Coordinates of C-alpha atoms in Angstrom, one line a residue:
Chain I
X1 CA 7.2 11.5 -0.6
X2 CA 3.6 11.2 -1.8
X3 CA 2.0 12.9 -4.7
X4 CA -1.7 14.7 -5.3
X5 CA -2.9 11.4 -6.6
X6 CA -1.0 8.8 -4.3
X7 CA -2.6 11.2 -1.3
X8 CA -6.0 10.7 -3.4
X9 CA -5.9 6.7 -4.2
X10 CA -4.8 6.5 -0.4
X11 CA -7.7 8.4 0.6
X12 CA -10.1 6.4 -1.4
X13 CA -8.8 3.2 0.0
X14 CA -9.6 3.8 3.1
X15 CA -12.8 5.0 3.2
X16 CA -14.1 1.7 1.5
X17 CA -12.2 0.4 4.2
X18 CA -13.9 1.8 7.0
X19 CA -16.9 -0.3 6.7
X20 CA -15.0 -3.3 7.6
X21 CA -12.9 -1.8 9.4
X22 CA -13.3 -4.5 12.0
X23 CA -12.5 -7.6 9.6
X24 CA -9.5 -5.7 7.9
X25 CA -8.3 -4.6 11.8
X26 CA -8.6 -8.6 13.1
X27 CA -7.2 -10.3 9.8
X28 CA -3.6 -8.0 9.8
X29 CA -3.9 -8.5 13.6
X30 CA -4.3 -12.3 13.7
X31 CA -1.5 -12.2 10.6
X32 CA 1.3 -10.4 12.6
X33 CA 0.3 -12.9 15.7
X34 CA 1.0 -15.9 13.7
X35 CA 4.3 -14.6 11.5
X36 CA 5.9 -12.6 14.6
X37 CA 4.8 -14.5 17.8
X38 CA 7.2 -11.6 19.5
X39 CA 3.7 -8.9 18.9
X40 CA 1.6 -11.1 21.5
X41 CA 3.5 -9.9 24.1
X42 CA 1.6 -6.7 24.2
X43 CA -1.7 -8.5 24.3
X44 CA -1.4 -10.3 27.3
X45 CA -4.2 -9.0 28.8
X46 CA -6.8 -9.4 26.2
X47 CA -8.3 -12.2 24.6
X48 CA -6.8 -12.4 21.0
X49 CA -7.9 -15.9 19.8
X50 CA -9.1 -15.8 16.2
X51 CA -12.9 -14.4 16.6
X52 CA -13.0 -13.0 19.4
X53 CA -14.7 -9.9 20.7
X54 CA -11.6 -8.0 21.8
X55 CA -9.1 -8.8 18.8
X56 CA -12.2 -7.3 16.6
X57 CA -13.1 -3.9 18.5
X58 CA -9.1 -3.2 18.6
X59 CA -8.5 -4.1 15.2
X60 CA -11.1 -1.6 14.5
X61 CA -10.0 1.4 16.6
X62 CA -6.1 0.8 14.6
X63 CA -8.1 0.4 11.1
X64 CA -10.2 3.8 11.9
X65 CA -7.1 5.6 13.4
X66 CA -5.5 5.1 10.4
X67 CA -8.8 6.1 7.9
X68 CA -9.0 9.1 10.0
X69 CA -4.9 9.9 9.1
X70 CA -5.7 9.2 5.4
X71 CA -8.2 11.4 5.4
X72 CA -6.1 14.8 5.4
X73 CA -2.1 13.1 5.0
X74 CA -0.3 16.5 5.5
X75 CA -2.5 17.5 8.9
X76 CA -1.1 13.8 10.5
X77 CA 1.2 15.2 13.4
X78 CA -1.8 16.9 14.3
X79 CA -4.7 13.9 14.4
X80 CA -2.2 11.5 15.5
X81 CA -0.9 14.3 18.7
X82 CA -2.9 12.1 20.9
X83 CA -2.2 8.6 19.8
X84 CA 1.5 9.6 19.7
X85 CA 1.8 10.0 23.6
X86 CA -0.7 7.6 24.1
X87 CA 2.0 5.3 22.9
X88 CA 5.2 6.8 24.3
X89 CA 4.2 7.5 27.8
X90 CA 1.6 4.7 28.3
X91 CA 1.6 1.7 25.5
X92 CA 5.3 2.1 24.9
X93 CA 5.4 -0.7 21.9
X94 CA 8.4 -1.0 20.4
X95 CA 8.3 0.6 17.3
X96 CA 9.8 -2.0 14.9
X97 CA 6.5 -3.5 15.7
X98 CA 4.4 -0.8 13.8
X99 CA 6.7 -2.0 10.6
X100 CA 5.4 -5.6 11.2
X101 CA 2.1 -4.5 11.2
X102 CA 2.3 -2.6 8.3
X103 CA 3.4 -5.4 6.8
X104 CA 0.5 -7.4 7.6
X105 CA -2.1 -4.6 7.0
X106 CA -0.5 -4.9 3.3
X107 CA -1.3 -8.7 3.3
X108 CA -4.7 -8.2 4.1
X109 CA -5.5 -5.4 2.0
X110 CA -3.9 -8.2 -1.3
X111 CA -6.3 -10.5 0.1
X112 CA -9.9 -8.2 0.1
X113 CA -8.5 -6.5 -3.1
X114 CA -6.9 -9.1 -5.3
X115 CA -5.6 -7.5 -8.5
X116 CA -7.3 -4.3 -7.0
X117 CA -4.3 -3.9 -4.8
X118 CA -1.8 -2.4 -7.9
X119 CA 1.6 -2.0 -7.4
X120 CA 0.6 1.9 -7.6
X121 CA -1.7 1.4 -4.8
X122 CA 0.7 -0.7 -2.9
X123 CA 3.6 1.9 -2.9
X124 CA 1.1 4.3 -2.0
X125 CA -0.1 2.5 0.6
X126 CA 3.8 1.3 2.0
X127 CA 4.5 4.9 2.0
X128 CA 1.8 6.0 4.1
X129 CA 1.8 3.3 6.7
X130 CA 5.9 4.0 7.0
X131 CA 5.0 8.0 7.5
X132 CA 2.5 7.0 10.2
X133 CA 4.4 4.8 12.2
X134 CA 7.0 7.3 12.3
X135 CA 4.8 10.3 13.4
X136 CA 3.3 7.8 15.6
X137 CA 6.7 7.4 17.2
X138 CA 7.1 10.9 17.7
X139 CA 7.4 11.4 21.3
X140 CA 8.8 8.1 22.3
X141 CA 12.2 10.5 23.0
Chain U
X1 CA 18.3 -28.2 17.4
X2 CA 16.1 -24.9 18.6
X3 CA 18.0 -21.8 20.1
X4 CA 16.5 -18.8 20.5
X5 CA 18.1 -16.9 17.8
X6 CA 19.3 -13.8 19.0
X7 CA 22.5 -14.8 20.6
X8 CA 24.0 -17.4 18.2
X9 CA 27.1 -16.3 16.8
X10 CA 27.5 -16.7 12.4
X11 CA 28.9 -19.9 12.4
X12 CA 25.8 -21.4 14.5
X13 CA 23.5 -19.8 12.2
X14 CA 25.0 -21.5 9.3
X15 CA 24.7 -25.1 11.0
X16 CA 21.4 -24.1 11.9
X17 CA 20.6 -22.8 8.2
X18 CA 21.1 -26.6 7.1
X19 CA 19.2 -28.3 9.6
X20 CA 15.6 -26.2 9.0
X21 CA 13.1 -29.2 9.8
X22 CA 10.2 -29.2 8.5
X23 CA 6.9 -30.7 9.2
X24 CA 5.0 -32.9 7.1
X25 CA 1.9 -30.0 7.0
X26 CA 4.4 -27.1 6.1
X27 CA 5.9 -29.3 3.2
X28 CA 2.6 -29.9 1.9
X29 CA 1.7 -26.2 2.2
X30 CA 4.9 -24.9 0.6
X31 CA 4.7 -27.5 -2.3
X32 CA 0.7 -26.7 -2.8
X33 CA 1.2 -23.1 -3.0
X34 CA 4.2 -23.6 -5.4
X35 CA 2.3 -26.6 -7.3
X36 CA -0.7 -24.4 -8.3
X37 CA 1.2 -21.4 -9.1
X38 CA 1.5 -19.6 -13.1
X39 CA 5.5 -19.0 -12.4
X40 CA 5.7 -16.6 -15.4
X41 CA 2.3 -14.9 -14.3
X42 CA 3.5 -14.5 -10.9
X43 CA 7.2 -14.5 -11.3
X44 CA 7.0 -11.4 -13.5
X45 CA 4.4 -9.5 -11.1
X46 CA 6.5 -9.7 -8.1
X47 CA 9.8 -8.6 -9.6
X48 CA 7.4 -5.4 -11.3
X49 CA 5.9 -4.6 -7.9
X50 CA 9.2 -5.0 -6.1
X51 CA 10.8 -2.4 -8.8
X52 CA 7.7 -0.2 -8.0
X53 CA 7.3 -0.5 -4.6
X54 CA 10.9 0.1 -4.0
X55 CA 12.2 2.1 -6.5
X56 CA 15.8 1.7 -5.3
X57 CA 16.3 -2.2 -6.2
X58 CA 16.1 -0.2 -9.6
X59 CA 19.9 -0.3 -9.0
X60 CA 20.6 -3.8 -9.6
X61 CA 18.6 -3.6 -13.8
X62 CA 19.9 -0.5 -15.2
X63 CA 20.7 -3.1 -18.6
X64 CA 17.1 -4.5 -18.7
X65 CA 16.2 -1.4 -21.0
X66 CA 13.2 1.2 -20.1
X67 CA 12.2 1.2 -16.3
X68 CA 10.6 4.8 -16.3
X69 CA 7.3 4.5 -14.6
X70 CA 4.8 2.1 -13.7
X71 CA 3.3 1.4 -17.0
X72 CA 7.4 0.8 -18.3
X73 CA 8.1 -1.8 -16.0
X74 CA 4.8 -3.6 -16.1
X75 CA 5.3 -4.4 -19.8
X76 CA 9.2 -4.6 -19.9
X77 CA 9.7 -8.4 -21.3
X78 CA 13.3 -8.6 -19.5
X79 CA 11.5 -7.7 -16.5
X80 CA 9.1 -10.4 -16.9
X81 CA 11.5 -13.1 -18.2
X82 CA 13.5 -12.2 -15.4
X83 CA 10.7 -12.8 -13.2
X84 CA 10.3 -15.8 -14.4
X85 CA 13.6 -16.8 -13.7
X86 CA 13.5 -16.0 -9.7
X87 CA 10.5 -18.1 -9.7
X88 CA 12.4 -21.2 -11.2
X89 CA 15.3 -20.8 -9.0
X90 CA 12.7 -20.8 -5.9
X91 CA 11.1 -24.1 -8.0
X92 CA 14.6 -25.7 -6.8
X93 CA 14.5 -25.0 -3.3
X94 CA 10.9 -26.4 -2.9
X95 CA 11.7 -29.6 -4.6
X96 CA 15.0 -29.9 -2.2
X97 CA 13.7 -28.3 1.1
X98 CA 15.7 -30.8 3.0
X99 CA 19.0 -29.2 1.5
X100 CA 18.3 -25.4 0.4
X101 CA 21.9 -24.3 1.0
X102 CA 23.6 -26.8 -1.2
X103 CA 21.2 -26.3 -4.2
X104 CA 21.3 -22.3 -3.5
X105 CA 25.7 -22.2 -3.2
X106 CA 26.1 -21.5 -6.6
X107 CA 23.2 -19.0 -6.8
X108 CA 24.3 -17.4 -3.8
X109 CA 27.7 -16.5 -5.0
X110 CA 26.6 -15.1 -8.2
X111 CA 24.6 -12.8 -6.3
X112 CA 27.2 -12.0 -4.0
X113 CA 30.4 -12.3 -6.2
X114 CA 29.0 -11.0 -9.7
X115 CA 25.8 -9.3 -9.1
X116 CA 26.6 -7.7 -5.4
X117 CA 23.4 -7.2 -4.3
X118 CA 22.6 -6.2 -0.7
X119 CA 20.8 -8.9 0.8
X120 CA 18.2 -6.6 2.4
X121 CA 16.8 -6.7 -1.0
X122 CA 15.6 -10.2 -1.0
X123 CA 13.5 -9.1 1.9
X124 CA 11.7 -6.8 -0.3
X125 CA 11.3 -8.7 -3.0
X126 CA 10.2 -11.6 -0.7
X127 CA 7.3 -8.8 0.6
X128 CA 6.5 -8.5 -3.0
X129 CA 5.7 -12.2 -3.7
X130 CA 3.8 -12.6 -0.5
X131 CA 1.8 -9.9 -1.8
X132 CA 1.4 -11.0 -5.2
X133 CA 0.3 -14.8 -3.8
X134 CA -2.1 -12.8 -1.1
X135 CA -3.9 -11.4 -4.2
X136 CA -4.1 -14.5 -6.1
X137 CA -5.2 -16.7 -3.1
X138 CA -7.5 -14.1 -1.3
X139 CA -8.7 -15.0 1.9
X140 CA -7.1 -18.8 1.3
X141 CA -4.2 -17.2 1.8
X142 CA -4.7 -17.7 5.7
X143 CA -2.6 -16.1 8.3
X144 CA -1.6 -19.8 9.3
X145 CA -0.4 -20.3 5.6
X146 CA 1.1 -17.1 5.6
X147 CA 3.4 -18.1 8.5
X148 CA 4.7 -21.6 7.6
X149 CA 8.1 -20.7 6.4
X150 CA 8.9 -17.7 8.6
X151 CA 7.8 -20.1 11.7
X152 CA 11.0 -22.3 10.5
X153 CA 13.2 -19.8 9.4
X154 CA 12.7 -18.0 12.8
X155 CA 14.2 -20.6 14.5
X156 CA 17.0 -22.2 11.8
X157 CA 18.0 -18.8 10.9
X158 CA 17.4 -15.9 13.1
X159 CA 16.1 -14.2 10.0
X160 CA 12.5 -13.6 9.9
X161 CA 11.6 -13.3 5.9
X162 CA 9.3 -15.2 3.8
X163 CA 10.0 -17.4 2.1
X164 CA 12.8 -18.6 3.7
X165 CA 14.4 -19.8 0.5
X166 CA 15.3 -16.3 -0.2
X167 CA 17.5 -15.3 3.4
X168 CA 19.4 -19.1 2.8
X169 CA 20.8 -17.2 -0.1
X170 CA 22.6 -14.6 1.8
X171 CA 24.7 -17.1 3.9
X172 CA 27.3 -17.5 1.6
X173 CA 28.0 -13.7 1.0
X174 CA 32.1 -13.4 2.2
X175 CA 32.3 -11.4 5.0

């Protein structure tokens, strides 16, 4: 359950993320690679090494999905309609996976932030990444 | 003694849980991160955040006097003293890494026995400190560093939490 404000500090955070969206994208990525070795199983065809061209440009694309879902929170079954059977009928991740990631964004986002990531912003943040993963997961059956 | 974790029955994760070996670099980055750390600073953020973030481990403080919002449990002093506490008890499992479920028995019944909390809350409280560190350390806080004890504890324990200290508490809860 978010509130006027939470739905407003989320929507905030995200749009000075967007400008890095590639750095913030590769640092959770490279995090959820080293804690949960497990997630690299879905990368076996790309080049994921720390730096590289490919971790950055997909790091981006998850960082920008997810600006664009932050944008307008109560319209996300409706931006996410395509990302949600791109990942049940073709990228089929598990979806625990989207938790561990979540995870990791909020690692990441501690790190840029510092004392800039509040608990507030944090619970905020925690709540939106959980309602995303589940719309994501949507159509998986 | 490696397994891969999924399959080993209770008993097996219990031997494993004593024989966590660690290497020389993940000792030195435990203890580092632990050496240069303000335990009341950080002790008392995590606990705050964790009783933010998750409203629900609320449960577990109803005595610890007024916990109504944000700005409440930021400034509650048994919060932060409490905080402290957590961080001292984790002090005793970096100091005796070779042996964290002998120096956590006792704490681990009183959590079970007295306190009965639901172990899935040292997870989140775990998430918290991470967090807290993260913001402290900023970018030191590598994705390397951030791994070291969930690399062990993957493979002693079939848990996957950071720090590990926190999951060796659950083993003794009776069944």
């Amino acid at each position: 359950m978010l509130s006027k404000k939470e739905k407003q500090l989320i929507r905030e955070i995200w749009e000075r993320l967007t400008p890095v969206a590639e750095d913030i994208g590769a640092d959770a990525l490279l995090r959820m690679f080293a804690s949960y070795p497990g997630t690299k199983t879905y990368f076996s065809h790309l080049d994921i090494g720390p730096g590289s061209a490919h971790l950055s440009s997909h790091g981006k694309k998850i960082v920008l999905a997810i600006a664009e879902g932050a944008k307008d929170i109560s319209q996300l079954t409706v931006t996410l309609a395509p990302l949600q059977t791109l990942h049940a009928y073709q990228l089929r991740i598990d979806p625990t996976n989207f938790k561990l990631l979540s995870h990791c964004l909020l690692v990441t986002l501690a790190c840029f932030m510092g004392e800039g990531f509040t608990p507030e912003a944090h619970a905020a943040i925690d709540k939106f990444l959980s309602a995303f993963a589940a719309v994501l997961a949507e159509k998986y059956r | 003694m490696r397994h891969s974790a999924f399959f080993l029955k209770p008993e097996e994760k219990e031997k494993n849980a004593a024989m966590v070996e660690w290497t020389e670099q993940e000792r030195s980055i435990i203890t580092n991160i632990f050496g240069n750390l303000d335990y009341e600073d950080v002790g008392s953020k995590a606990l705050s955040r964790c009783l933010i973030v998750y409203p629900w481990t609320q449960r577990y403080f109803a005595s610890f006097g007024n916990l109504y919002n944000a700005e409440a449990i930021k400034t509650n002093p048994n919060i932060a003293a409490h905080g402290t506490k957590v961080l001292h008890g984790l002090d005793r499992a970096v100091k005796n890494m070779d042996n964290i479920k002998a120096t956590y028995a006792e704490l681990s019944v009183l959590h079970s026995e007295k306190l009965h909390v639901d172990p899935d809350n040292f997870k989140l409280l775990a998430d918290c400190l991470t967090i807290v560190i993260a913001a402290k350390l900023g970018s030191a806080f590598s994705p390397e560093i951030q791994a070291v004890p969930l690399k062990s504890a993957a493979c002693a324990t079939g848990e996957e939490l950071w720090p590990l200290f926190m999951c060796v508490t659950s083993f003794q809860m009776k069944k």
